[in-house]
Amino acid sequence: EDEQIVTEIMRRRFFPALLTHKAWEGFHFAGHEIKITEATDCYGAVVWPSALVLCYFLETNSKQYNLVDKNVIEIGAGTGLVSIVASLLGALVTATDLPELLGNLQHNVLQNTKQKCKHQPCVRELSWGIDLEKNFPRSSCHFDYIMAADVVYHHPFLDELLLTFDHLCKKDTVILWAMKFRLDKENQFVGRFQTLFDLEVISNFPSLNITLYKAMRKGRMKT
């Protein structure tokens, strides 16, 4: 079953018939052909399999996780694929990442959502752990969903990442987080994450070493 679903997910990806001066990949999600411009000089400008897993889940579970008119923030949006799919599914999306990635992120989001979505998504800078209250004040920022794909990898900002999840997540916020398991240090982040949030595995793909989680604040999952 794992291999069948993974095969279906990977079928959503297509490549240009002709090489161009800009590297891009194409994807089929939410009834649209999505073209993503990539760069090979940084992790954040490449589409990773975890993003495809999360997009496939959003599309195939759109009744249970109805995104229409929901306020969604994606952290570590990278190329913007997840944010684009969430927008096409009707969400009001804020796509965030580091300043150096915002140009490519904005290009992809605009190219794939303009005049196609109920709500035009916005792109904002978010450096994990920095100026969170200033840029995303708790009193006025409320997100129904926080989405994250492959944000836990070999980087020195795991403390800041956990702080960012904590800051953005209200009592009724749902976190949808796709994670590829790599090294023990990063894997230990899951245990630290569970000190603040209840965690539920909603999909598991051993062939990709990727797990898709749903999380909420402690004590809120059942309610």
PDB file of C-alpha atoms in Angstrom:
ATOM      1  CA  GLU A   1       0.000   0.000   0.000  1.00  0.00           C
ATOM      2  CA  ASP A   2       2.842   2.374   0.871  1.00  0.00           C
ATOM      3  CA  GLU A   3       4.508   1.837  -2.493  1.00  0.00           C
ATOM      4  CA  GLN A   4       1.223   2.235  -4.385  1.00  0.00           C
ATOM      5  CA  ILE A   5       0.453   5.572  -2.737  1.00  0.00           C
ATOM      6  CA  VAL A   6       4.043   6.797  -3.153  1.00  0.00           C
ATOM      7  CA  THR A   7       3.866   5.893  -6.848  1.00  0.00           C
ATOM      8  CA  GLU A   8       0.629   7.884  -7.145  1.00  0.00           C
ATOM      9  CA  ILE A   9       2.191  10.860  -5.353  1.00  0.00           C
ATOM     10  CA  MET A  10       5.248  10.838  -7.598  1.00  0.00           C
ATOM     11  CA  ARG A  11       3.028  10.669 -10.693  1.00  0.00           C
ATOM     12  CA  ARG A  12       1.910  14.188  -9.812  1.00  0.00           C
ATOM     13  CA  ARG A  13       5.346  15.471 -10.838  1.00  0.00           C
ATOM     14  CA  PHE A  14       6.291  16.250 -14.432  1.00  0.00           C
ATOM     15  CA  PHE A  15       9.282  17.853 -16.109  1.00  0.00           C
ATOM     16  CA  PRO A  16       9.596  20.298 -19.031  1.00  0.00           C
ATOM     17  CA  ALA A  17       9.813  18.721 -22.465  1.00  0.00           C
ATOM     18  CA  LEU A  18      12.485  21.236 -23.424  1.00  0.00           C
ATOM     19  CA  LEU A  19      15.359  22.552 -21.334  1.00  0.00           C
ATOM     20  CA  THR A  20      15.195  26.257 -20.557  1.00  0.00           C
ATOM     21  CA  HIS A  21      17.540  28.733 -18.896  1.00  0.00           C
ATOM     22  CA  LYS A  22      15.493  28.392 -15.704  1.00  0.00           C
ATOM     23  CA  ALA A  23      15.176  25.061 -13.928  1.00  0.00           C
ATOM     24  CA  TRP A  24      11.590  24.158 -13.109  1.00  0.00           C
ATOM     25  CA  GLU A  25       9.411  21.214 -12.253  1.00  0.00           C
ATOM     26  CA  GLY A  26       5.719  20.733 -12.811  1.00  0.00           C
ATOM     27  CA  PHE A  27       3.072  19.213 -10.569  1.00  0.00           C
ATOM     28  CA  HIS A  28      -0.597  18.295 -10.858  1.00  0.00           C
ATOM     29  CA  PHE A  29      -2.580  19.105  -7.707  1.00  0.00           C
ATOM     30  CA  ALA A  30      -6.037  20.503  -6.935  1.00  0.00           C
ATOM     31  CA  GLY A  31      -7.038  20.325 -10.595  1.00  0.00           C
ATOM     32  CA  HIS A  32      -4.221  22.619 -11.720  1.00  0.00           C
ATOM     33  CA  GLU A  33      -0.880  22.358 -13.446  1.00  0.00           C
ATOM     34  CA  ILE A  34       1.644  23.989 -11.142  1.00  0.00           C
ATOM     35  CA  LYS A  35       5.060  25.128 -12.394  1.00  0.00           C
ATOM     36  CA  ILE A  36       7.720  25.620  -9.756  1.00  0.00           C
ATOM     37  CA  THR A  37      10.954  27.465 -10.475  1.00  0.00           C
ATOM     38  CA  GLU A  38      13.844  25.972  -8.527  1.00  0.00           C
ATOM     39  CA  ALA A  39      17.438  26.800  -7.704  1.00  0.00           C
ATOM     40  CA  THR A  40      20.191  24.356  -6.795  1.00  0.00           C
ATOM     41  CA  ASP A  41      22.251  26.643  -4.580  1.00  0.00           C
ATOM     42  CA  CYS A  42      20.207  26.271  -1.376  1.00  0.00           C
ATOM     43  CA  TYR A  43      17.964  23.738   0.341  1.00  0.00           C
ATOM     44  CA  GLY A  44      14.974  26.052   0.419  1.00  0.00           C
ATOM     45  CA  ALA A  45      14.705  26.487  -3.343  1.00  0.00           C
ATOM     46  CA  VAL A  46      14.147  22.811  -4.157  1.00  0.00           C
ATOM     47  CA  VAL A  47      10.927  20.784  -3.931  1.00  0.00           C
ATOM     48  CA  TRP A  48      11.476  17.922  -1.473  1.00  0.00           C
ATOM     49  CA  PRO A  49       9.323  14.753  -1.334  1.00  0.00           C
ATOM     50  CA  SER A  50       7.760  15.780   2.003  1.00  0.00           C
ATOM     51  CA  ALA A  51       6.073  18.692   0.232  1.00  0.00           C
ATOM     52  CA  LEU A  52       4.524  16.316  -2.311  1.00  0.00           C
ATOM     53  CA  VAL A  53       3.292  14.059   0.497  1.00  0.00           C
ATOM     54  CA  LEU A  54       1.626  17.001   2.265  1.00  0.00           C
ATOM     55  CA  CYS A  55       0.082  18.333  -0.971  1.00  0.00           C
ATOM     56  CA  TYR A  56      -1.309  14.912  -1.841  1.00  0.00           C
ATOM     57  CA  PHE A  57      -2.806  14.608   1.647  1.00  0.00           C
ATOM     58  CA  LEU A  58      -4.442  18.046   1.443  1.00  0.00           C
ATOM     59  CA  GLU A  59      -5.992  17.224  -1.914  1.00  0.00           C
ATOM     60  CA  THR A  60      -7.216  13.719  -1.082  1.00  0.00           C
ATOM     61  CA  ASN A  61      -8.532  14.675   2.378  1.00  0.00           C
ATOM     62  CA  SER A  62     -10.162  17.971   1.443  1.00  0.00           C
ATOM     63  CA  LYS A  63     -13.483  17.005   3.062  1.00  0.00           C
ATOM     64  CA  GLN A  64     -12.014  16.099   6.432  1.00  0.00           C
ATOM     65  CA  TYR A  65      -9.538  18.995   6.314  1.00  0.00           C
ATOM     66  CA  ASN A  66     -11.631  21.605   4.539  1.00  0.00           C
ATOM     67  CA  LEU A  67      -9.366  24.589   3.859  1.00  0.00           C
ATOM     68  CA  VAL A  68     -11.980  26.882   2.327  1.00  0.00           C
ATOM     69  CA  ASP A  69     -11.729  30.305   4.021  1.00  0.00           C
ATOM     70  CA  LYS A  70      -9.318  28.896   6.623  1.00  0.00           C
ATOM     71  CA  ASN A  71      -6.352  30.984   7.754  1.00  0.00           C
ATOM     72  CA  VAL A  72      -3.187  29.029   6.968  1.00  0.00           C
ATOM     73  CA  ILE A  73       0.479  29.779   7.504  1.00  0.00           C
ATOM     74  CA  GLU A  74       3.288  27.717   6.024  1.00  0.00           C
ATOM     75  CA  ILE A  75       6.667  27.953   7.717  1.00  0.00           C
ATOM     76  CA  GLY A  76       9.744  27.186   5.667  1.00  0.00           C
ATOM     77  CA  ALA A  77       7.656  27.453   2.504  1.00  0.00           C
ATOM     78  CA  GLY A  78      10.692  27.178   0.211  1.00  0.00           C
ATOM     79  CA  THR A  79       9.466  27.049  -3.377  1.00  0.00           C
ATOM     80  CA  GLY A  80       5.863  27.520  -2.248  1.00  0.00           C
ATOM     81  CA  LEU A  81       4.280  24.301  -3.529  1.00  0.00           C
ATOM     82  CA  VAL A  82       2.335  23.537  -0.325  1.00  0.00           C
ATOM     83  CA  SER A  83       1.164  27.133  -0.004  1.00  0.00           C
ATOM     84  CA  ILE A  84       0.039  27.139  -3.635  1.00  0.00           C
ATOM     85  CA  VAL A  85      -1.968  23.920  -3.248  1.00  0.00           C
ATOM     86  CA  ALA A  86      -3.562  25.172  -0.018  1.00  0.00           C
ATOM     87  CA  SER A  87      -4.524  28.392  -1.813  1.00  0.00           C
ATOM     88  CA  LEU A  88      -6.017  26.487  -4.737  1.00  0.00           C
ATOM     89  CA  LEU A  89      -8.066  24.522  -2.200  1.00  0.00           C
ATOM     90  CA  GLY A  90      -9.593  27.769  -0.916  1.00  0.00           C
ATOM     91  CA  ALA A  91      -7.410  28.771   2.037  1.00  0.00           C
ATOM     92  CA  LEU A  92      -6.218  32.249   2.928  1.00  0.00           C
ATOM     93  CA  VAL A  93      -2.488  31.518   2.973  1.00  0.00           C
ATOM     94  CA  THR A  94       0.576  33.250   4.358  1.00  0.00           C
ATOM     95  CA  ALA A  95       3.731  31.681   2.897  1.00  0.00           C
ATOM     96  CA  THR A  96       6.866  32.411   4.908  1.00  0.00           C
ATOM     97  CA  ASP A  97      10.586  31.830   4.672  1.00  0.00           C
ATOM     98  CA  LEU A  98      13.983  33.504   4.986  1.00  0.00           C
ATOM     99  CA  PRO A  99      14.552  36.832   3.207  1.00  0.00           C
ATOM    100  CA  GLU A 100      16.889  35.364   0.593  1.00  0.00           C
ATOM    101  CA  LEU A 101      14.178  32.932  -0.552  1.00  0.00           C
ATOM    102  CA  LEU A 102      11.293  35.380  -0.798  1.00  0.00           C
ATOM    103  CA  GLY A 103      11.948  36.462  -4.408  1.00  0.00           C
ATOM    104  CA  ASN A 104      11.650  32.964  -5.833  1.00  0.00           C
ATOM    105  CA  LEU A 105       8.823  32.105  -3.438  1.00  0.00           C
ATOM    106  CA  GLN A 106       6.852  35.200  -4.479  1.00  0.00           C
ATOM    107  CA  HIS A 107       7.423  34.389  -8.157  1.00  0.00           C
ATOM    108  CA  ASN A 108       6.105  30.840  -7.799  1.00  0.00           C
ATOM    109  CA  VAL A 109       3.127  31.825  -5.664  1.00  0.00           C
ATOM    110  CA  LEU A 110       2.053  34.639  -7.989  1.00  0.00           C
ATOM    111  CA  GLN A 111       2.579  32.619 -11.171  1.00  0.00           C
ATOM    112  CA  ASN A 112       0.448  29.732  -9.943  1.00  0.00           C
ATOM    113  CA  THR A 113      -2.332  31.465  -8.011  1.00  0.00           C
ATOM    114  CA  LYS A 114      -3.136  34.768  -9.719  1.00  0.00           C
ATOM    115  CA  GLN A 115      -6.826  34.802 -10.709  1.00  0.00           C
ATOM    116  CA  LYS A 116      -7.088  31.114  -9.798  1.00  0.00           C
ATOM    117  CA  CYS A 117      -7.795  31.316  -6.062  1.00  0.00           C
ATOM    118  CA  LYS A 118     -10.573  32.582  -3.847  1.00  0.00           C
ATOM    119  CA  HIS A 119      -7.968  34.341  -1.693  1.00  0.00           C
ATOM    120  CA  GLN A 120      -4.709  35.647  -3.091  1.00  0.00           C
ATOM    121  CA  PRO A 121      -1.910  34.296  -0.827  1.00  0.00           C
ATOM    122  CA  CYS A 122       0.679  36.603   0.667  1.00  0.00           C
ATOM    123  CA  VAL A 123       4.407  36.040   1.099  1.00  0.00           C
ATOM    124  CA  ARG A 124       6.167  37.228   4.251  1.00  0.00           C
ATOM    125  CA  GLU A 125       9.562  36.982   5.838  1.00  0.00           C
ATOM    126  CA  LEU A 126       9.808  34.702   8.857  1.00  0.00           C
ATOM    127  CA  SER A 127      13.169  33.887  10.380  1.00  0.00           C
ATOM    128  CA  TRP A 128      12.458  31.272  13.015  1.00  0.00           C
ATOM    129  CA  GLY A 129      12.604  32.602  16.550  1.00  0.00           C
ATOM    130  CA  ILE A 130      13.296  36.212  15.527  1.00  0.00           C
ATOM    131  CA  ASP A 131      10.899  39.137  16.115  1.00  0.00           C
ATOM    132  CA  LEU A 132       7.942  36.762  16.362  1.00  0.00           C
ATOM    133  CA  GLU A 133       5.784  39.011  18.525  1.00  0.00           C
ATOM    134  CA  LYS A 134       6.642  42.058  16.447  1.00  0.00           C
ATOM    135  CA  ASN A 135       5.849  40.475  13.087  1.00  0.00           C
ATOM    136  CA  PHE A 136       3.151  37.995  14.151  1.00  0.00           C
ATOM    137  CA  PRO A 137       1.589  39.387  17.344  1.00  0.00           C
ATOM    138  CA  ARG A 138      -0.341  36.824  19.371  1.00  0.00           C
ATOM    139  CA  SER A 139      -3.227  39.225  19.940  1.00  0.00           C
ATOM    140  CA  SER A 140      -4.050  39.644  16.249  1.00  0.00           C
ATOM    141  CA  CYS A 141      -2.640  36.611  14.437  1.00  0.00           C
ATOM    142  CA  HIS A 142      -4.793  33.515  14.477  1.00  0.00           C
ATOM    143  CA  PHE A 143      -4.099  30.575  12.196  1.00  0.00           C
ATOM    144  CA  ASP A 144      -6.432  27.629  11.741  1.00  0.00           C
ATOM    145  CA  TYR A 145      -3.567  25.586  10.314  1.00  0.00           C
ATOM    146  CA  ILE A 146       0.200  25.668  10.461  1.00  0.00           C
ATOM    147  CA  MET A 147       1.817  23.677   7.660  1.00  0.00           C
ATOM    148  CA  ALA A 148       5.405  22.520   7.479  1.00  0.00           C
ATOM    149  CA  ALA A 149       7.194  20.174   5.088  1.00  0.00           C
ATOM    150  CA  ASP A 150      10.754  19.052   5.699  1.00  0.00           C
ATOM    151  CA  VAL A 151      11.616  21.854   8.118  1.00  0.00           C
ATOM    152  CA  VAL A 152      13.623  19.510  10.361  1.00  0.00           C
ATOM    153  CA  TYR A 153      16.967  18.667   8.806  1.00  0.00           C
ATOM    154  CA  HIS A 154      20.644  19.277   9.566  1.00  0.00           C
ATOM    155  CA  HIS A 155      20.527  22.925  10.646  1.00  0.00           C
ATOM    156  CA  PRO A 156      21.375  24.702  13.923  1.00  0.00           C
ATOM    157  CA  PHE A 157      17.964  26.324  14.427  1.00  0.00           C
ATOM    158  CA  LEU A 158      15.870  23.550  15.963  1.00  0.00           C
ATOM    159  CA  ASP A 159      15.353  25.537  19.190  1.00  0.00           C
ATOM    160  CA  GLU A 160      14.133  28.496  17.148  1.00  0.00           C
ATOM    161  CA  LEU A 161      11.871  26.241  15.093  1.00  0.00           C
ATOM    162  CA  LEU A 162      10.182  24.893  18.225  1.00  0.00           C
ATOM    163  CA  LEU A 163       9.800  28.437  19.558  1.00  0.00           C
ATOM    164  CA  THR A 164       8.133  29.438  16.272  1.00  0.00           C
ATOM    165  CA  PHE A 165       5.660  26.560  16.391  1.00  0.00           C
ATOM    166  CA  ASP A 166       4.867  27.526  19.984  1.00  0.00           C
ATOM    167  CA  HIS A 167       4.347  31.192  19.173  1.00  0.00           C
ATOM    168  CA  LEU A 168       2.101  30.681  16.146  1.00  0.00           C
ATOM    169  CA  CYS A 169      -0.041  27.871  17.550  1.00  0.00           C
ATOM    170  CA  LYS A 170      -3.217  28.830  19.409  1.00  0.00           C
ATOM    171  CA  LYS A 171      -5.414  26.416  21.392  1.00  0.00           C
ATOM    172  CA  ASP A 172      -7.444  25.376  18.349  1.00  0.00           C
ATOM    173  CA  THR A 173      -4.698  25.554  15.696  1.00  0.00           C
ATOM    174  CA  VAL A 174      -3.967  22.330  13.812  1.00  0.00           C
ATOM    175  CA  ILE A 175      -0.401  21.631  12.720  1.00  0.00           C
ATOM    176  CA  LEU A 176       0.120  19.458   9.639  1.00  0.00           C
ATOM    177  CA  TRP A 177       3.786  18.523   9.474  1.00  0.00           C
ATOM    178  CA  ALA A 178       5.547  16.189   7.032  1.00  0.00           C
ATOM    179  CA  MET A 179       8.969  15.031   8.221  1.00  0.00           C
ATOM    180  CA  LYS A 180      11.675  12.959   6.586  1.00  0.00           C
ATOM    181  CA  PHE A 181      13.689  11.053   9.177  1.00  0.00           C
ATOM    182  CA  ARG A 182      17.425  11.386   8.649  1.00  0.00           C
ATOM    183  CA  LEU A 183      19.773  11.706  11.629  1.00  0.00           C
ATOM    184  CA  ASP A 184      19.309  11.037  15.341  1.00  0.00           C
ATOM    185  CA  LYS A 185      19.784  14.684  16.331  1.00  0.00           C
ATOM    186  CA  GLU A 186      16.941  15.791  14.103  1.00  0.00           C
ATOM    187  CA  ASN A 187      14.821  12.786  15.040  1.00  0.00           C
ATOM    188  CA  GLN A 188      15.108  13.803  18.707  1.00  0.00           C
ATOM    189  CA  PHE A 189      13.254  16.987  17.780  1.00  0.00           C
ATOM    190  CA  VAL A 190      10.045  14.941  17.686  1.00  0.00           C
ATOM    191  CA  GLY A 191      10.432  14.163  21.403  1.00  0.00           C
ATOM    192  CA  ARG A 192      11.018  17.815  22.234  1.00  0.00           C
ATOM    193  CA  PHE A 193       8.048  18.807  20.097  1.00  0.00           C
ATOM    194  CA  GLN A 194       5.851  16.466  22.144  1.00  0.00           C
ATOM    195  CA  THR A 195       6.592  18.390  25.329  1.00  0.00           C
ATOM    196  CA  LEU A 196       4.294  21.115  23.969  1.00  0.00           C
ATOM    197  CA  PHE A 197       2.024  19.335  21.506  1.00  0.00           C
ATOM    198  CA  ASP A 198       0.023  16.147  21.180  1.00  0.00           C
ATOM    199  CA  LEU A 199       1.182  14.316  18.092  1.00  0.00           C
ATOM    200  CA  GLU A 200      -0.744  11.892  15.899  1.00  0.00           C
ATOM    201  CA  VAL A 201       0.610   9.991  12.893  1.00  0.00           C
ATOM    202  CA  ILE A 202      -1.889  10.377  10.055  1.00  0.00           C
ATOM    203  CA  SER A 203       0.205   8.892   7.228  1.00  0.00           C
ATOM    204  CA  ASN A 204       3.433   6.956   7.116  1.00  0.00           C
ATOM    205  CA  PHE A 205       5.599   6.214   4.083  1.00  0.00           C
ATOM    206  CA  PRO A 206       8.451   3.845   5.001  1.00  0.00           C
ATOM    207  CA  SER A 207       9.760   3.729   1.427  1.00  0.00           C
ATOM    208  CA  LEU A 208      10.373   7.494   1.605  1.00  0.00           C
ATOM    209  CA  ASN A 209      11.209   7.534   5.326  1.00  0.00           C
ATOM    210  CA  ILE A 210       8.553  10.251   5.670  1.00  0.00           C
ATOM    211  CA  THR A 211       5.866  10.579   8.331  1.00  0.00           C
ATOM    212  CA  LEU A 212       2.939  12.986   8.191  1.00  0.00           C
ATOM    213  CA  TYR A 213       1.789  14.264  11.575  1.00  0.00           C
ATOM    214  CA  LYS A 214      -1.171  16.142  12.934  1.00  0.00           C
ATOM    215  CA  ALA A 215      -0.476  18.103  16.112  1.00  0.00           C
ATOM    216  CA  MET A 216      -2.332  20.358  18.522  1.00  0.00           C
ATOM    217  CA  ARG A 217      -1.554  21.953  21.850  1.00  0.00           C
ATOM    218  CA  LYS A 218      -1.433  19.515  24.779  1.00  0.00           C
ATOM    219  CA  GLY A 219      -4.890  18.381  25.804  1.00  0.00           C
ATOM    220  CA  ARG A 220      -6.629  19.801  22.703  1.00  0.00           C
ATOM    221  CA  MET A 221      -6.434  16.881  20.257  1.00  0.00           C
ATOM    222  CA  LYS A 222      -9.597  15.088  21.399  1.00  0.00           C
ATOM    223  CA  THR A 223     -11.657  18.237  21.873  1.00  0.00           C
TER     224      THR A 223
END
